[in-house]
C-alpha cells in the first residue's frame, strides 16, 4: 500500500514559541519541501505583525503565505480604524475567527502567536487549523515534529528566563527536535521580543 501523507506535513516545518521574564521568543526552521524533496532552505515561517507581536505559521506553504498576507492586511485595517496596534489577545481572537470562518475549506496552517502584553508580560497561544486556541504560560509548538519539540521543551524549559537564556533554550529545543525529523530543519530563525525591541538570530542546522 502506498503511504498517504497528511496535507499538513506536505511542506514540512517546525514552529515554537516560549515565554521568559518580560520577554517571549518565537522560532522556526527554514526548510520548504514537497514531501521528502527539499525545495528551499530559506523559507521562514515567522511573520512580524508589530514590534511586540509575531505569528508563526506551520503547515502547507501556499496557505502560510496566503494567511500571513491576510493577517498583515487585517492588522493594517485595524490600525487605520482604531489608531493603535492590536494586543496579542485581540490578534489571536481575530486569527481564531478568521480560521473558523473558513472551517469547511480551511487554511492548512496551525498558527503560533507570541507577543508582549501592554504590561510587558509574555503571551503565547497556538491553535489548530480551524482556530481552536490553546493559551499557555510556558511554550507552544506546531509543525511536523511536535512530539520532539514537546519532549525537549518539557525537559529544558524553566520559568522566568532572561532573554539570553530564553534564546539559548528555544534554539536547543528547535535544533535538537528538527534533527530527528526528515521534513523540517536546514537551519532556523529565532526572534526574541523584549520591551526594548526584537532581536533576530539565524541558526545553522541540518
Backbone as a chain_set.jsonl record, in Angstrom:
{"seq": "XXXXXXXXXXXXXXXXXXXXXXXXXXXXXXXXXXXXXXXXXXXXXXXXXXXXXXXXXXXXXXXXXXXXXXXXXXXXXXXXXXXXXXXXXXXXXXXXXXXXXXXXXXXXXXXXXXXXXXXXXXXXXXXXXXXXXXXXXXXXXXXXXXXXXXXXXXXXXXXXXXXXXXXXXXXXXXXXXXXXXXXXXXXXXXXXXXXXXXXXXXXXXX", "coords": {"N": [[0.842, -1.193, 0.0], [0.461, 2.233, -0.771], [2.074, 4.953, 0.874], [0.201, 7.414, 2.461], [0.502, 10.794, 2.756], [-0.238, 13.291, 5.17], [-1.798, 16.397, 4.351], [-0.975, 18.467, 5.927], [1.619, 17.903, 6.475], [2.969, 18.149, 4.134], [4.656, 20.31, 3.207], [6.488, 20.377, 5.226], [8.183, 21.5, 8.283], [8.705, 23.458, 11.309], [7.556, 25.141, 14.168], [7.884, 27.175, 17.057], [7.197, 28.579, 20.221], [8.073, 30.434, 23.172], [7.991, 31.443, 26.596], [9.513, 34.005, 28.695], [10.988, 35.941, 31.373], [9.304, 38.828, 31.279], [9.707, 38.736, 28.534], [9.542, 37.176, 25.297], [9.921, 34.436, 23.025], [10.024, 33.398, 19.609], [10.4, 30.845, 17.232], [11.45, 29.309, 14.149], [12.041, 26.662, 11.751], [13.837, 26.588, 8.568], [13.19, 25.194, 6.3], [11.706, 24.378, 3.16], [9.678, 22.136, 1.56], [8.616, 19.598, -0.861], [6.943, 17.097, 0.075], [9.281, 14.577, 0.598], [11.242, 15.849, -0.807], [13.505, 18.499, -0.794], [12.923, 21.887, -1.421], [13.698, 24.488, -0.88], [15.877, 26.35, 1.311], [15.523, 28.604, 2.784], [13.058, 29.401, 3.747], [11.178, 31.192, 5.711], [9.021, 31.001, 8.576], [7.96, 32.611, 10.47], [6.27, 35.61, 11.133], [6.307, 39.144, 11.254], [4.04, 41.122, 13.008], [3.647, 43.361, 14.69], [6.155, 45.284, 16.494], [5.939, 44.111, 18.923], [4.685, 41.755, 18.562], [4.427, 38.647, 17.026], [3.66, 36.139, 14.549], [3.717, 32.67, 13.992], [3.568, 30.349, 11.374], [2.858, 27.106, 10.709], [2.625, 24.535, 8.33], [0.932, 23.937, 5.205], [2.729, 25.376, 2.573], [1.689, 27.22, 0.633], [-0.626, 28.12, 1.894], [0.467, 29.177, 4.181], [1.736, 31.481, 3.177], [-0.485, 32.818, 2.052], [-2.188, 33.182, 4.287], [-0.525, 34.672, 5.996], [-0.27, 37.083, 4.603], [-2.929, 37.87, 4.585], [-3.374, 38.251, 7.348], [-1.629, 40.336, 7.901], [-2.844, 42.328, 6.366], [-5.36, 42.514, 7.695], [-4.522, 43.449, 10.164], [-3.421, 45.944, 9.485], [-5.72, 47.274, 8.584], [-7.159, 47.383, 10.961], [-5.476, 49.06, 12.394], [-5.772, 51.441, 10.97], [-8.464, 52.017, 11.484], [-8.601, 52.099, 14.318], [-6.442, 53.488, 15.271], [-4.333, 52.366, 16.749], [-2.175, 49.638, 17.759], [-2.934, 46.116, 17.484], [-3.493, 44.201, 20.431], [-1.796, 41.245, 21.649], [-3.752, 39.392, 22.546], [-6.14, 40.287, 21.358], [-5.382, 40.028, 18.668], [-5.033, 37.222, 18.454], [-7.64, 36.381, 18.895], [-8.889, 37.468, 16.654], [-7.512, 36.052, 14.642], [-8.28, 33.432, 15.259], [-11.049, 33.624, 14.725], [-10.936, 34.19, 11.956], [-9.875, 31.793, 10.946], [-11.846, 29.954, 11.757], [-14.024, 30.843, 10.314], [-13.461, 29.863, 7.848], [-13.846, 27.157, 8.089], [-14.942, 25.013, 6.606], [-13.472, 24.792, 4.376], [-10.597, 24.799, 5.029], [-7.657, 26.863, 5.84], [-4.626, 25.237, 5.598], [-2.979, 25.429, 8.054], [-1.31, 25.656, 11.157], [-1.305, 27.926, 13.523], [1.009, 29.792, 15.612], [1.045, 32.15, 18.104], [2.925, 34.811, 19.391], [3.755, 37.258, 21.752], [4.089, 40.475, 23.484], [2.202, 41.664, 26.195], [0.455, 44.756, 27.101], [1.374, 45.389, 29.643], [3.87, 44.326, 29.612], [4.111, 41.637, 30.077], [4.588, 38.209, 28.977], [2.927, 36.613, 26.177], [1.651, 33.703, 24.828], [0.098, 31.635, 22.417], [-1.426, 28.86, 20.723], [-3.066, 27.398, 17.896], [-5.376, 25.116, 16.244], [-6.097, 24.087, 12.8], [-8.705, 25.015, 12.419], [-8.931, 27.026, 14.202], [-9.183, 26.61, 17.002], [-8.205, 27.695, 20.082], [-5.286, 27.366, 22.226], [-4.226, 28.623, 25.056], [-1.209, 29.192, 26.754], [1.189, 29.386, 29.485], [3.809, 28.797, 29.202], [5.099, 27.274, 26.824], [4.572, 26.817, 23.246], [4.008, 24.618, 20.5], [4.266, 23.714, 16.999], [3.848, 22.043, 13.86], [5.762, 19.559, 11.943], [7.226, 18.052, 13.708], [6.206, 17.923, 16.333], [6.039, 16.245, 18.587], [8.726, 15.746, 19.229], [9.559, 18.36, 19.81], [7.902, 19.009, 21.975], [8.886, 17.135, 23.864], [11.531, 18.045, 24.254], [11.113, 20.695, 25.098], [9.67, 20.273, 27.46], [11.704, 19.176, 28.955], [13.798, 21.108, 28.99], [12.776, 23.655, 29.479], [12.536, 26.477, 31.675], [10.816, 28.463, 34.087], [10.519, 32.08, 33.885], [12.909, 32.937, 32.494], [15.755, 34.919, 31.513], [16.252, 37.087, 28.605], [18.615, 36.177, 27.137], [19.066, 33.56, 28.109], [16.654, 32.467, 27.37], [16.8, 32.582, 24.579], [18.903, 30.752, 24.156], [17.772, 28.387, 25.144], [15.393, 27.993, 23.588], [16.545, 27.748, 21.095], [18.108, 25.4, 21.324], [16.059, 23.559, 21.782], [14.641, 23.713, 19.346], [16.637, 23.029, 17.38], [17.515, 20.465, 18.199], [15.15, 19.047, 18.02], [14.383, 19.176, 15.265], [16.464, 17.777, 14.174], [15.772, 15.128, 14.405], [13.786, 14.792, 12.587], [12.746, 14.264, 9.319], [11.413, 16.037, 7.688], [11.7, 18.662, 8.423], [13.948, 21.379, 9.244], [17.248, 22.345, 8.212], [18.465, 24.638, 9.321], [17.562, 27.591, 11.278], [15.434, 30.286, 12.51], [15.352, 32.693, 15.018], [13.38, 34.815, 16.955], [13.614, 37.086, 19.516], [11.582, 38.751, 21.673], [11.473, 41.707, 23.438], [10.779, 44.391, 25.798], [12.413, 46.394, 24.931], [12.826, 45.882, 22.25], [13.131, 43.825, 19.245], [15.171, 41.0, 18.874], [16.755, 39.313, 16.337], [18.02, 36.215, 15.398], [19.958, 33.997, 13.368], [20.138, 30.503, 12.888], [22.432, 27.877, 12.229], [21.833, 24.68, 10.87], [20.908, 21.175, 10.417]], "CA": [[0.0, 0.0, 0.0], [1.227, 3.479, -0.861], [1.971, 5.789, 2.073], [-0.527, 8.663, 2.228], [0.982, 11.842, 3.655], [-1.191, 14.354, 5.52], [-1.507, 17.67, 3.666], [-0.309, 19.339, 6.902], [3.042, 17.565, 6.502], [3.483, 18.195, 2.768], [5.768, 21.257, 3.068], [7.398, 20.25, 6.366], [8.368, 22.733, 9.044], [8.553, 23.435, 12.76], [7.434, 26.46, 14.792], [7.956, 27.012, 18.504], [7.226, 29.839, 20.973], [8.411, 30.171, 24.568], [7.947, 32.661, 27.413], [10.556, 34.261, 29.681], [10.608, 37.042, 32.266], [9.045, 40.031, 30.483], [10.176, 38.556, 27.161], [8.977, 35.985, 24.658], [10.685, 34.088, 21.824], [9.358, 32.536, 18.625], [11.432, 30.311, 16.345], [11.006, 28.34, 13.138], [13.1, 26.171, 10.863], [13.823, 27.333, 7.301], [13.036, 24.274, 5.165], [10.479, 24.27, 2.378], [9.795, 20.923, 0.766], [7.453, 18.907, -1.408], [7.127, 15.802, 0.72], [10.661, 14.344, 1.027], [12.184, 16.633, -1.612], [13.711, 19.871, -0.307], [12.863, 22.886, -2.493], [14.376, 25.716, -0.484], [16.367, 26.307, 2.699], [15.384, 29.916, 3.434], [11.631, 29.701, 3.842], [10.876, 31.493, 7.115], [7.603, 30.779, 8.886], [7.537, 33.577, 11.499], [5.957, 36.881, 10.481], [6.143, 40.281, 12.166], [2.794, 41.894, 12.922], [4.168, 44.611, 15.243], [7.415, 45.029, 17.206], [5.652, 43.35, 20.149], [3.784, 40.651, 18.206], [4.794, 37.826, 15.871], [2.881, 34.91, 14.369], [4.41, 31.609, 13.262], [2.587, 29.517, 10.669], [3.366, 25.821, 10.237], [1.617, 23.855, 7.512], [1.117, 23.969, 3.751], [3.426, 26.633, 2.28], [0.81, 28.18, -0.057], [-1.532, 28.702, 2.877], [1.305, 30.001, 5.065], [1.908, 32.782, 2.516], [-1.795, 33.458, 1.917], [-2.69, 33.58, 5.601], [0.318, 35.737, 6.558], [-0.651, 38.319, 3.909], [-4.263, 38.186, 5.076], [-3.265, 38.748, 8.722], [-0.996, 41.649, 7.795], [-3.895, 43.212, 5.871], [-6.353, 42.731, 8.749], [-3.93, 44.303, 11.206], [-3.312, 47.309, 8.948], [-7.071, 47.849, 8.591], [-7.458, 47.65, 12.369], [-4.697, 50.235, 12.801], [-6.406, 52.61, 10.345], [-9.727, 52.3, 12.178], [-8.511, 52.273, 15.767], [-5.27, 54.29, 15.615], [-3.463, 51.673, 17.703], [-1.853, 48.265, 17.359], [-3.663, 45.049, 18.168], [-2.812, 43.47, 21.503], [-1.7, 39.823, 21.284], [-5.014, 38.702, 22.818], [-7.066, 40.694, 20.287], [-4.908, 39.442, 17.416], [-5.311, 35.783, 18.384], [-9.092, 36.23, 18.734], [-9.159, 37.752, 15.237], [-6.976, 34.922, 13.868], [-9.159, 32.293, 15.531], [-12.28, 33.868, 13.962], [-10.641, 34.077, 10.519], [-9.717, 30.368, 10.639], [-13.119, 29.256, 11.935], [-14.907, 31.262, 9.217], [-13.125, 29.027, 6.69], [-13.714, 25.784, 8.613], [-15.362, 23.976, 5.642], [-12.383, 24.7, 3.392], [-9.679, 25.547, 5.899], [-6.233, 27.061, 5.573], [-3.912, 24.127, 6.235], [-1.95, 26.066, 8.879], [-1.542, 25.656, 12.606], [-0.542, 29.112, 13.924], [1.511, 30.059, 16.969], [1.118, 33.603, 18.309], [3.791, 35.184, 20.517], [3.865, 38.706, 21.872], [4.119, 41.052, 24.822], [1.032, 42.451, 26.563], [0.728, 46.16, 27.419], [2.135, 45.468, 30.903], [5.188, 43.723, 29.414], [4.102, 40.195, 30.331], [4.591, 37.44, 27.727], [1.679, 35.964, 25.754], [1.759, 32.737, 23.726], [-1.041, 30.757, 22.187], [-1.39, 28.188, 19.427], [-4.398, 26.89, 17.535], [-5.397, 24.156, 15.133], [-6.404, 24.732, 11.518], [-9.992, 25.718, 12.438], [-8.903, 28.154, 15.125], [-9.418, 26.323, 18.428], [-6.968, 28.179, 20.706], [-4.757, 26.827, 23.481], [-3.353, 29.613, 25.697], [-0.345, 28.602, 27.783], [2.116, 30.372, 30.039], [5.186, 28.334, 29.046], [5.544, 27.148, 25.429], [3.645, 26.295, 22.236], [4.716, 24.039, 19.353], [3.447, 23.403, 15.836], [4.664, 21.567, 12.736], [5.852, 18.12, 11.689], [7.949, 17.314, 14.765], [5.688, 18.458, 17.595], [6.369, 15.345, 19.697], [10.125, 16.002, 19.587], [9.655, 19.686, 20.426], [7.306, 18.894, 23.312], [9.805, 16.392, 24.738], [12.668, 18.9, 24.596], [10.644, 21.844, 25.88], [9.348, 19.784, 28.808], [12.967, 18.906, 29.659], [14.726, 22.236, 29.085], [12.136, 24.932, 29.832], [12.454, 26.946, 33.06], [10.049, 29.71, 34.13], [11.19, 33.364, 34.161], [14.264, 33.054, 31.949], [16.141, 36.198, 30.908], [16.285, 36.951, 27.133], [19.728, 35.363, 26.625], [18.794, 32.158, 28.441], [15.493, 32.074, 26.568], [17.312, 32.33, 23.233], [19.681, 29.517, 24.185], [16.868, 27.249, 25.38], [14.497, 27.768, 22.446], [17.395, 27.3, 19.977], [18.44, 23.99, 21.538], [14.822, 22.783, 21.58], [14.344, 23.66, 17.912], [17.657, 22.305, 16.611], [17.535, 19.041, 18.551], [13.901, 18.439, 17.553], [14.365, 19.002, 13.802], [17.473, 16.772, 13.836], [15.13, 13.813, 14.379], [12.642, 14.849, 11.68], [13.232, 14.416, 7.94], [10.642, 17.034, 6.936], [11.996, 20.027, 8.863], [15.36, 21.596, 9.552], [18.031, 23.253, 7.362], [18.696, 25.919, 9.995], [16.417, 28.168, 11.969], [15.397, 31.727, 12.794], [14.791, 32.932, 16.35], [13.08, 36.207, 17.308], [13.381, 37.29, 20.95], [10.856, 40.015, 21.803], [11.523, 42.321, 24.766], [10.221, 45.746, 25.806], [13.351, 47.263, 24.203], [12.76, 45.616, 20.816], [13.226, 42.432, 18.802], [16.485, 40.522, 18.424], [16.598, 38.162, 15.429], [19.269, 35.484, 15.142], [19.815, 32.848, 12.467], [20.858, 29.32, 13.357], [22.796, 26.863, 11.23], [21.388, 23.359, 11.303], [20.849, 20.152, 9.37]], "C": [[0.881, 1.248, 0.0], [0.999, 4.314, 0.392], [1.265, 7.095, 1.729], [-0.087, 9.715, 3.248], [-0.131, 12.849, 3.921], [-0.801, 15.641, 4.798], [-0.788, 18.63, 4.613], [1.2, 19.098, 6.912], [3.731, 17.804, 5.159], [4.718, 19.098, 2.634], [6.811, 21.118, 4.168], [7.451, 21.538, 7.174], [8.11, 22.569, 10.525], [8.504, 24.864, 13.284], [7.278, 26.266, 16.295], [7.982, 28.386, 19.159], [7.406, 29.524, 22.45], [8.452, 31.486, 25.35], [9.145, 32.755, 28.344], [10.073, 35.331, 30.644], [10.514, 38.328, 31.453], [9.646, 39.962, 29.077], [9.544, 37.278, 26.618], [9.792, 35.71, 23.395], [9.828, 33.22, 20.917], [10.411, 32.116, 17.607], [10.809, 29.391, 15.312], [12.227, 27.806, 12.412], [12.973, 26.918, 9.537], [13.638, 26.422, 6.078], [11.694, 24.455, 4.485], [10.627, 23.051, 1.489], [8.506, 20.549, 0.065], [7.618, 17.456, -0.987], [8.603, 15.643, 1.088], [11.681, 15.177, 0.258], [12.283, 18.058, -1.083], [13.755, 20.836, -1.487], [13.688, 24.125, -2.163], [14.831, 25.601, 0.969], [16.325, 27.69, 3.341], [13.919, 30.365, 3.486], [11.272, 29.913, 5.32], [9.373, 31.398, 7.359], [7.098, 31.692, 9.999], [7.371, 34.952, 10.852], [5.719, 37.972, 11.518], [4.78, 40.93, 11.929], [3.062, 43.293, 13.477], [5.503, 44.273, 15.918], [7.198, 44.2, 18.466], [4.854, 42.083, 19.848], [4.235, 39.953, 16.924], [3.834, 36.648, 15.767], [3.715, 33.921, 13.564], [3.372, 30.694, 12.639], [3.26, 28.247, 10.161], [2.264, 25.141, 9.437], [1.955, 23.931, 6.038], [1.622, 25.346, 3.314], [2.537, 27.661, 1.57], [-0.111, 28.878, 0.935], [-0.784, 29.541, 3.907], [1.437, 31.408, 4.476], [0.589, 33.537, 2.42], [-2.269, 34.011, 3.254], [-1.847, 34.708, 6.196], [-0.018, 37.086, 5.902], [-2.019, 38.807, 4.402], [-4.229, 38.81, 6.483], [-2.62, 40.129, 8.75], [-2.032, 42.687, 7.359], [-4.903, 43.548, 6.975], [-5.804, 43.63, 9.862], [-3.792, 45.751, 10.745], [-4.67, 48.002, 8.95], [-7.491, 48.231, 10.008], [-6.744, 48.931, 12.818], [-5.273, 51.514, 12.201], [-7.678, 53.015, 11.096], [-9.523, 52.761, 13.606], [-7.355, 53.172, 16.216], [-4.403, 53.674, 16.706], [-3.177, 50.287, 17.167], [-2.737, 47.279, 18.094], [-2.83, 44.513, 19.324], [-2.716, 42.004, 21.072], [-3.02, 39.074, 21.467], [-6.056, 39.01, 21.734], [-6.688, 40.033, 18.971], [-5.248, 37.954, 17.348], [-6.81, 35.516, 18.306], [-9.492, 36.456, 17.275], [-8.711, 36.588, 14.345], [-7.861, 33.69, 14.025], [-10.47, 32.414, 14.746], [-12.071, 33.672, 12.468], [-10.519, 32.608, 10.109], [-11.066, 29.64, 10.724], [-14.11, 29.617, 10.83], [-14.674, 30.401, 7.978], [-13.099, 27.541, 7.058], [-14.105, 24.705, 7.612], [-14.387, 23.84, 4.474], [-11.203, 25.412, 4.002], [-8.324, 25.85, 5.27], [-5.504, 25.931, 6.299], [-2.699, 24.664, 7.002], [-2.304, 25.905, 10.342], [-0.685, 26.769, 13.198], [-0.081, 29.081, 15.379], [1.66, 31.575, 17.085], [1.987, 33.882, 19.528], [3.906, 36.699, 20.563], [3.964, 39.148, 23.315], [2.843, 41.862, 25.042], [1.452, 43.88, 26.91], [1.563, 46.302, 28.689], [3.503, 44.785, 30.812], [5.238, 42.228, 29.649], [4.01, 39.419, 29.016], [3.233, 36.786, 27.453], [2.015, 34.966, 24.655], [0.491, 31.909, 23.636], [-0.843, 30.053, 20.861], [-2.789, 27.651, 19.143], [-4.297, 25.872, 16.414], [-5.91, 24.853, 13.878], [-7.811, 25.325, 11.454], [-10.099, 26.682, 13.613], [-9.231, 27.868, 16.575], [-8.143, 26.662, 19.216], [-6.593, 27.423, 21.973], [-3.799, 27.88, 24.04], [-2.503, 28.907, 26.744], [0.536, 29.703, 28.372], [3.563, 29.879, 29.963], [5.629, 28.252, 27.579], [4.444, 26.553, 24.55], [4.46, 25.719, 21.096], [3.733, 23.736, 18.221], [4.363, 22.899, 14.726], [4.74, 20.053, 12.664], [6.613, 17.357, 12.762], [7.513, 17.796, 16.147], [6.049, 17.575, 18.788], [7.79, 15.609, 20.185], [10.249, 17.325, 20.334], [9.048, 19.676, 21.826], [8.277, 18.239, 24.287], [10.953, 17.293, 25.191], [12.255, 20.086, 25.44], [10.323, 21.431, 27.31], [10.626, 19.591, 29.628], [13.741, 20.189, 29.959], [14.104, 23.534, 29.581], [12.22, 25.209, 31.33], [11.646, 28.239, 33.063], [10.966, 30.922, 34.345], [12.635, 33.439, 33.695], [14.495, 34.472, 31.422], [16.27, 35.991, 29.393], [17.404, 36.057, 26.588], [19.538, 33.876, 26.899], [17.652, 31.615, 27.597], [15.925, 31.74, 25.142], [18.039, 30.986, 23.166], [18.768, 28.298, 24.277], [16.008, 26.956, 24.158], [15.303, 27.263, 21.246], [17.741, 25.826, 20.111], [17.218, 23.099, 21.314], [14.529, 22.607, 20.097], [15.342, 22.769, 17.176], [17.657, 20.812, 16.918], [16.279, 18.334, 18.047], [13.931, 18.186, 16.044], [15.434, 18.009, 13.337], [16.868, 15.379, 13.688], [13.905, 13.791, 13.464], [13.136, 15.126, 10.262], [12.561, 15.569, 7.198], [10.882, 18.465, 7.397], [13.482, 20.15, 9.167], [16.013, 22.623, 8.652], [18.193, 24.633, 8.007], [17.434, 26.448, 10.643], [16.545, 29.67, 12.112], [14.731, 31.9, 14.148], [14.584, 34.428, 16.556], [12.834, 36.266, 18.813], [12.799, 38.69, 21.13], [10.937, 40.5, 23.246], [10.902, 43.713, 24.662], [11.109, 46.69, 24.992], [13.277, 47.059, 22.687], [12.907, 44.132, 20.51], [14.654, 42.121, 18.381], [16.263, 39.285, 17.578], [17.959, 37.525, 15.187], [18.988, 34.308, 14.228], [20.692, 31.697, 12.938], [21.24, 28.453, 12.168], [22.355, 25.509, 11.754], [21.276, 22.434, 10.122], [19.402, 19.859, 8.984]], "O": [[1.906, 1.307, 0.68], [-0.115, 4.382, 0.911], [1.679, 7.804, 0.812], [-0.281, 9.544, 4.452], [-0.877, 13.216, 3.014], [0.383, 15.941, 4.65], [-0.066, 19.516, 4.157], [1.971, 19.974, 7.306], [4.951, 17.673, 5.061], [5.71, 18.703, 2.021], [7.902, 21.679, 4.06], [6.843, 22.541, 6.802], [7.392, 21.663, 10.949], [9.316, 25.702, 12.89], [6.63, 25.324, 16.75], [8.708, 29.271, 18.706], [6.954, 28.485, 22.932], [8.892, 32.512, 24.832], [9.724, 31.743, 28.739], [8.874, 35.6, 30.723], [11.528, 38.854, 30.994], [10.04, 40.977, 28.503], [9.078, 36.422, 27.371], [10.296, 36.64, 22.765], [9.017, 32.417, 21.381], [11.219, 32.935, 17.169], [9.775, 28.771, 15.558], [13.302, 28.404, 12.445], [12.107, 27.78, 9.391], [13.901, 26.838, 4.95], [10.672, 24.659, 5.141], [11.599, 22.942, 0.742], [7.443, 21.101, 0.349], [8.344, 16.688, -1.619], [9.139, 16.478, 1.816], [12.856, 15.212, 0.625], [11.272, 18.745, -0.94], [14.518, 20.641, -2.434], [14.297, 24.734, -3.043], [14.249, 24.855, 1.757], [17.013, 27.93, 4.334], [13.597, 31.538, 3.295], [11.089, 28.958, 6.074], [8.564, 31.674, 6.474], [5.95, 31.575, 10.429], [8.243, 35.398, 10.105], [5.032, 37.765, 12.518], [4.416, 41.245, 10.796], [2.751, 44.293, 12.829], [5.93, 43.119, 15.914], [8.149, 43.648, 19.02], [4.395, 41.408, 20.769], [4.401, 40.584, 15.88], [3.264, 36.21, 16.767], [4.343, 34.291, 12.573], [2.406, 30.305, 13.296], [4.127, 28.303, 9.289], [1.098, 25.173, 9.83], [3.126, 23.983, 5.664], [1.016, 26.364, 3.646], [2.619, 28.851, 1.872], [-0.349, 30.082, 0.832], [-1.333, 30.503, 4.446], [1.271, 32.402, 5.183], [0.536, 34.741, 2.67], [-2.697, 35.162, 3.346], [-2.392, 35.61, 6.833], [-0.046, 38.113, 6.58], [-2.229, 40.002, 4.606], [-4.953, 39.762, 6.771], [-3.021, 40.991, 9.533], [-2.092, 43.785, 7.911], [-5.257, 44.711, 7.17], [-6.522, 44.457, 10.424], [-4.019, 46.678, 11.522], [-4.764, 49.184, 9.281], [-8.103, 49.277, 10.223], [-7.314, 49.768, 13.518], [-5.265, 52.56, 12.85], [-7.934, 54.2, 11.314], [-10.181, 53.695, 14.064], [-7.283, 53.572, 17.378], [-3.803, 54.396, 17.502], [-3.84, 49.812, 16.244], [-3.229, 47.561, 19.186], [-1.611, 44.386, 19.214], [-3.482, 41.567, 20.212], [-3.372, 38.223, 20.649], [-6.758, 38.117, 21.257], [-7.549, 39.539, 18.243], [-5.698, 37.469, 16.31], [-7.22, 34.52, 17.709], [-10.325, 35.731, 16.73], [-9.419, 36.188, 13.421], [-8.156, 32.995, 13.053], [-10.948, 31.436, 14.172], [-12.904, 33.073, 11.788], [-11.004, 32.219, 9.047], [-11.387, 28.814, 9.869], [-14.942, 28.794, 10.45], [-15.575, 30.229, 7.157], [-12.408, 26.755, 6.41], [-13.646, 23.57, 7.745], [-14.468, 22.897, 3.687], [-10.834, 26.501, 3.561], [-7.897, 25.202, 4.315], [-5.741, 25.699, 7.485], [-1.551, 24.392, 6.649], [-3.471, 26.006, 10.72], [0.522, 26.596, 13.365], [-0.687, 28.443, 16.24], [2.323, 32.205, 16.261], [1.809, 33.262, 20.577], [4.126, 37.346, 19.54], [3.93, 38.339, 24.241], [2.447, 42.652, 24.185], [2.641, 44.184, 27.003], [2.368, 47.227, 28.803], [4.213, 44.677, 31.812], [6.28, 41.603, 29.449], [3.425, 39.906, 28.048], [2.492, 36.452, 28.377], [2.607, 35.345, 23.644], [-0.105, 31.536, 24.646], [-0.173, 30.576, 19.97], [-3.593, 27.476, 20.058], [-3.28, 25.775, 15.727], [-6.134, 26.064, 13.883], [-8.102, 26.075, 10.522], [-11.193, 27.108, 13.984], [-9.533, 28.798, 17.323], [-7.117, 26.002, 19.045], [-7.451, 26.912, 22.693], [-2.678, 28.016, 23.55], [-3.017, 28.113, 27.532], [0.62, 30.806, 27.831], [4.449, 30.466, 30.584], [6.441, 29.063, 27.134], [3.525, 25.888, 25.029], [5.504, 26.271, 20.75], [2.541, 23.531, 18.448], [5.529, 23.287, 14.661], [3.909, 19.346, 13.235], [6.643, 16.126, 12.73], [8.345, 18.044, 17.02], [6.334, 18.082, 19.874], [8.04, 15.686, 21.388], [10.94, 17.418, 21.348], [9.607, 20.26, 22.754], [8.471, 18.726, 25.401], [11.309, 17.307, 26.369], [12.95, 20.453, 26.388], [10.657, 22.14, 28.259], [10.635, 19.813, 30.839], [14.282, 20.345, 31.054], [14.816, 24.421, 30.053], [12.009, 24.318, 32.153], [11.772, 29.039, 32.136], [12.05, 30.798, 34.915], [13.495, 33.945, 34.415], [13.571, 35.135, 30.951], [16.384, 34.854, 28.937], [17.168, 35.264, 25.676], [19.811, 33.036, 26.042], [17.673, 30.463, 27.163], [15.479, 30.748, 24.564], [17.824, 30.191, 22.251], [18.965, 27.305, 23.576], [15.903, 25.805, 23.733], [14.811, 26.446, 20.468], [17.677, 25.079, 19.134], [17.325, 22.02, 20.731], [14.212, 21.508, 19.64], [14.949, 21.865, 16.439], [17.783, 19.987, 16.012], [16.33, 17.157, 17.688], [13.549, 17.107, 15.59], [15.334, 17.459, 12.24], [17.383, 14.548, 12.94], [13.08, 12.881, 13.552], [13.854, 16.098, 10.027], [13.082, 16.034, 6.184], [10.321, 19.395, 6.817], [14.181, 19.149, 9.326], [15.417, 23.658, 8.353], [18.077, 25.66, 7.338], [16.373, 25.83, 10.567], [17.603, 30.253, 11.873], [13.673, 31.325, 14.403], [15.506, 35.219, 16.355], [11.951, 35.58, 19.328], [13.435, 39.687, 20.787], [10.523, 39.796, 24.168], [10.543, 44.161, 23.573], [10.622, 47.67, 24.428], [13.626, 47.959, 21.924], [12.818, 43.29, 21.403], [15.27, 42.876, 17.628], [15.657, 38.316, 18.035], [18.922, 38.199, 14.82], [17.924, 33.693, 14.296], [21.841, 31.895, 13.335], [20.471, 28.31, 11.217], [22.489, 25.223, 12.944], [21.511, 22.825, 8.979], [19.151, 19.023, 8.116]]}, "num_chains": 1, "name": "protein.A"}
